[in-house]
């Protein structure tokens, strides 16, 4: 009896599966045709599906430094000041006007009136004070990006002495000492102004219940799958946002994400491989969107490890790497060869610096002078993950390995998972390694001080490069408010770095996005995340 | 049989505890500090040290381990370092997604695998046999990654029949009740969404089913060949019994025991090994949940996730053992 039922079960399952496959192919060819727009009733599309590689870690922007988080929070929160649409110039945001004092120690902000948070409470000076008080009373574990203001309330380096409400729509910031990038910092995504009521209500859980003043309201977060935001009907900017809803979908695999875009399941994809650009261009339903470059990809040479403690060796390595062929092969030609640790779009870029040319003879001569005539052995660490500035680290490493072998240097390529990679780099355990940086606020300080000052050893100065002269210049530049003088200081800093050659600066890449052709007004921002309030469909 | 079942279940407890110890030791041996990952690239060493202390990760490992076991015995799986949410609360949707995928994949693998094996054995050395076994060989050796992308290309992009990724149409989301979407959509009586769910399931479950299907087919064929050589089958065939009955009534019950074992093992493997499929098809399942947790060094999630998969794995083995008796009463439980 039992055997009979087992047999029957098998047969019926077979039959059911046949039936399902059959009925499926019929119905799908009717309703799921390739060219059909994804609307249900023929009206204009108003939901944008944005495909990206990873999920957000938090939706309270100040609690994270992870770029994926800001792609969403940029649309929910607004900052006192905003960046320009395509650059990092400072523009009015929630503050309409502002006046710095002569000595650069007080800034008075006049706030936009009639703005409401998504929970219906008013945006006003008290709300601004509340947010800054919350952050400055925290610590680096809670609000990591707040260190842009030199630390926390009790810290000696903390720049902001106090934030006070002068009247309902006027806020004054009093600083302990001038901070040159102060306004640029205020415009960074992490400093989005949150609803005080919502923060009090949710406490630590505010990270999954964000409430701001932005064009979109948070609706739903299904972890590792999607985040949904919808139009804020009370948004202060007339006529915006154009979209009714945005769905941020996680599709980890780049190739699968491109498949989903071709199929129309998503409308925009982030993180397109340069090698897939041709595929997108050949599809007449798709378009390429180029993000302005504000990054640097580099090979760090750990300056405390032999033989890289010798400047001549570091210079020799700089001569031995052919950036042009790397860019042609792995960036589809879409990158600038780097000669400085920051991209040319940033103020204070020193264009007078002459790049180390690709010159193997010169490299050999330098190695000989340094006493390494017969070359040496080293480890070259390649990143295990793709980043806009380094899409294919392993393959780039192979090209570099080949180049180095021509000057007698034997490089062994190694890799390890990303978490371990960063930890080992922080500890200075690599001979040479690949890494990069995307700028936060478009200020030279955010590249040079963050990546190469001796203060940053143990955090982002993975090459353990330390130069006192450079340090003094960078500290001076941090408090100098005259932009022309600052630029001169940074130009000098780049000269020092060029000569010391703590890295081989490789590229400033142009990250690519792809979108369906009917997506209009998508303006990618150099910081890597943008507000989508003006995006609409044809 | 009841005593046997209870005894087996009790015996699982030390197995699972041993399992926690192994997992704990391994994940704490991987370099990489969760505090560093949480704070990101720009963190200072001081902040990392503070957070490490705050998370209790600076204590001796055996103290951490005993704390973990203690809360585990209270049914508490811990709190995710990444999302700060209790794992008890957040794990089910991922697990449900994987269960749904795995069950459908196993049904496909069993139905096609067993039948292909039977037909191959019956018509051994025929063109069907050769084709099926060559396909099975390809199935075993095909990288899932590649297969998944090819499926997407062929059935989604070129033919436009099926969706490429995900579990549902995000523009028309499903309201979760049990998080098993096939059941949820039926409960809500939404047949359109039910079909959408099936469509989303087809490509990933085929990708996932390929390897077990091939293994089951080969196993069935081998055992069926063995059985069909035996005297009683020859007698049955000589009596002129119809092929269908010979196979499904007389041969299969004797051939099925080793196949059941393979099915049990494969189901367990699928549960834990769905990571690649889940990544390519952007399936928010336990594999992805665990994979991300490993990248994030989210120790509590890794521990609990592996523990749950291990528990299901041993349970499946138990079910398989119990099924032996139902299929073949000659097998007796002994002490």
Short mmCIF file of N, CA and C in Angstrom, two decimals, chain A residues 161-214:
data_model
loop_
_atom_site.label_atom_id
_atom_site.label_comp_id
_atom_site.label_asym_id
_atom_site.label_seq_id
_atom_site.Cartn_x
_atom_site.Cartn_y
_atom_site.Cartn_z
N UNK A 161 32.59 74.59 18.84
CA UNK A 161 32.46 74.90 20.26
C UNK A 161 31.00 74.77 20.67
N UNK A 162 30.12 75.39 19.90
CA UNK A 162 28.70 75.20 20.19
C UNK A 162 27.84 75.52 18.97
N UNK A 163 26.64 74.97 19.00
CA UNK A 163 25.65 75.25 17.96
C UNK A 163 24.44 75.81 18.69
N UNK A 164 24.04 77.03 18.36
CA UNK A 164 22.90 77.59 19.10
C UNK A 164 21.85 78.18 18.16
N UNK A 165 20.60 78.12 18.64
CA UNK A 165 19.49 78.66 17.87
C UNK A 165 19.31 80.12 18.26
N UNK A 166 19.48 81.05 17.30
CA UNK A 166 19.33 82.47 17.60
C UNK A 166 17.85 82.85 17.60
N UNK A 167 17.12 82.31 16.64
CA UNK A 167 15.66 82.40 16.68
C UNK A 167 15.14 81.16 15.97
N UNK A 168 13.87 81.12 15.64
CA UNK A 168 13.32 79.87 15.13
C UNK A 168 14.00 79.38 13.85
N UNK A 169 14.44 80.34 13.01
CA UNK A 169 15.03 79.92 11.74
C UNK A 169 16.47 80.42 11.55
N UNK A 170 17.16 80.69 12.62
CA UNK A 170 18.56 81.09 12.52
C UNK A 170 19.41 80.25 13.47
N UNK A 171 20.47 79.68 12.93
CA UNK A 171 21.37 78.86 13.74
C UNK A 171 22.78 79.41 13.64
N UNK A 172 23.46 79.43 14.75
CA UNK A 172 24.84 79.91 14.72
C UNK A 172 25.80 78.81 15.18
N UNK A 173 26.84 78.61 14.40
CA UNK A 173 27.91 77.68 14.77
C UNK A 173 29.09 78.50 15.25
N UNK A 174 29.57 78.21 16.45
CA UNK A 174 30.77 78.88 16.95
C UNK A 174 31.90 77.85 16.94
N UNK A 175 33.00 78.23 16.27
CA UNK A 175 34.11 77.29 16.17
C UNK A 175 35.24 77.68 17.13
N UNK A 176 36.01 76.69 17.53
CA UNK A 176 37.17 76.98 18.39
C UNK A 176 38.31 77.55 17.57
N UNK A 177 38.43 77.07 16.33
CA UNK A 177 39.46 77.58 15.43
C UNK A 177 38.92 77.40 14.01
N UNK A 178 39.43 78.18 13.07
CA UNK A 178 38.87 78.06 11.72
C UNK A 178 39.13 76.66 11.14
N UNK A 179 38.16 76.16 10.41
CA UNK A 179 38.37 74.90 9.71
C UNK A 179 38.04 75.14 8.24
N UNK A 180 39.06 75.03 7.40
CA UNK A 180 38.87 75.40 6.01
C UNK A 180 37.74 74.63 5.32
N UNK A 181 37.70 73.31 5.44
CA UNK A 181 36.63 72.60 4.72
C UNK A 181 35.30 72.54 5.49
N UNK A 182 35.08 73.47 6.43
CA UNK A 182 33.89 73.39 7.30
C UNK A 182 32.57 73.33 6.51
N UNK A 183 32.41 74.25 5.55
CA UNK A 183 31.15 74.29 4.80
C UNK A 183 31.00 73.04 3.93
N UNK A 184 32.12 72.62 3.33
CA UNK A 184 32.07 71.41 2.50
C UNK A 184 31.69 70.20 3.34
N UNK A 185 32.20 70.16 4.56
CA UNK A 185 31.85 69.05 5.45
C UNK A 185 30.35 69.01 5.75
N UNK A 186 29.80 70.21 6.00
CA UNK A 186 28.37 70.26 6.35
C UNK A 186 27.49 69.69 5.25
N UNK A 187 28.00 69.74 4.02
CA UNK A 187 27.18 69.26 2.89
C UNK A 187 27.29 67.75 2.69
N UNK A 188 28.11 67.09 3.47
CA UNK A 188 28.28 65.63 3.28
C UNK A 188 27.02 64.86 3.70
N UNK A 189 26.75 63.78 2.95
CA UNK A 189 25.53 62.99 3.22
C UNK A 189 25.34 62.59 4.68
N UNK A 190 26.40 62.21 5.42
CA UNK A 190 26.16 61.76 6.80
C UNK A 190 25.52 62.82 7.68
N UNK A 191 25.64 64.11 7.31
CA UNK A 191 25.12 65.14 8.19
C UNK A 191 23.70 65.56 7.81
N UNK A 192 22.93 64.60 7.34
CA UNK A 192 21.52 64.83 7.03
C UNK A 192 20.77 65.12 8.32
N UNK A 193 19.89 66.11 8.27
CA UNK A 193 19.17 66.52 9.48
C UNK A 193 17.96 65.62 9.69
N UNK A 194 17.93 64.97 10.85
CA UNK A 194 16.87 64.01 11.15
C UNK A 194 15.81 64.64 12.03
N UNK A 195 14.62 64.09 12.00
CA UNK A 195 13.54 64.58 12.84
C UNK A 195 13.83 64.25 14.30
N UNK A 196 13.94 65.28 15.16
CA UNK A 196 14.25 65.00 16.57
C UNK A 196 13.21 64.08 17.21
N UNK A 197 11.94 64.29 16.86
CA UNK A 197 10.88 63.46 17.45
C UNK A 197 11.10 61.99 17.09
N UNK A 198 11.43 61.75 15.81
CA UNK A 198 11.62 60.37 15.38
C UNK A 198 12.84 59.74 16.04
N UNK A 199 13.91 60.55 16.19
CA UNK A 199 15.11 60.01 16.84
C UNK A 199 14.78 59.62 18.28
N UNK A 200 14.01 60.49 18.97
CA UNK A 200 13.64 60.18 20.36
C UNK A 200 12.77 58.93 20.41
N UNK A 201 11.85 58.85 19.44
CA UNK A 201 10.91 57.73 19.43
C UNK A 201 11.62 56.40 19.18
N UNK A 202 12.50 56.36 18.21
CA UNK A 202 13.08 55.08 17.80
C UNK A 202 14.38 54.75 18.51
N UNK A 203 15.06 55.74 19.05
CA UNK A 203 16.34 55.47 19.69
C UNK A 203 17.33 54.87 18.70
N UNK A 204 18.02 53.80 19.11
CA UNK A 204 19.01 53.16 18.25
C UNK A 204 18.36 52.59 16.99
N UNK A 205 17.08 52.31 17.06
CA UNK A 205 16.39 51.72 15.93
C UNK A 205 16.07 52.73 14.84
N UNK A 206 16.46 53.98 15.05
CA UNK A 206 16.28 54.99 14.03
C UNK A 206 17.00 54.58 12.74
N UNK A 207 18.03 53.73 12.90
CA UNK A 207 18.79 53.27 11.73
C UNK A 207 17.91 52.48 10.76
N UNK A 208 16.80 51.93 11.22
CA UNK A 208 15.88 51.28 10.27
C UNK A 208 14.56 52.02 10.14
N UNK A 209 14.44 53.21 10.73
CA UNK A 209 13.21 54.00 10.59
C UNK A 209 13.55 55.47 10.33
N UNK A 210 14.24 55.73 9.22
CA UNK A 210 14.73 57.10 8.99
C UNK A 210 13.62 58.10 8.69
N UNK A 211 13.72 59.27 9.27
CA UNK A 211 12.77 60.34 9.00
C UNK A 211 13.54 61.64 8.77
N UNK A 212 13.45 62.17 7.57
CA UNK A 212 14.14 63.41 7.25
C UNK A 212 13.18 64.39 6.59
N UNK A 213 13.77 65.33 5.80
CA UNK A 213 12.92 66.30 5.11
C UNK A 213 12.98 66.10 3.60
N UNK A 214 13.67 65.09 3.16
CA UNK A 214 13.99 64.92 1.74
C UNK A 214 12.80 64.63 0.85
#
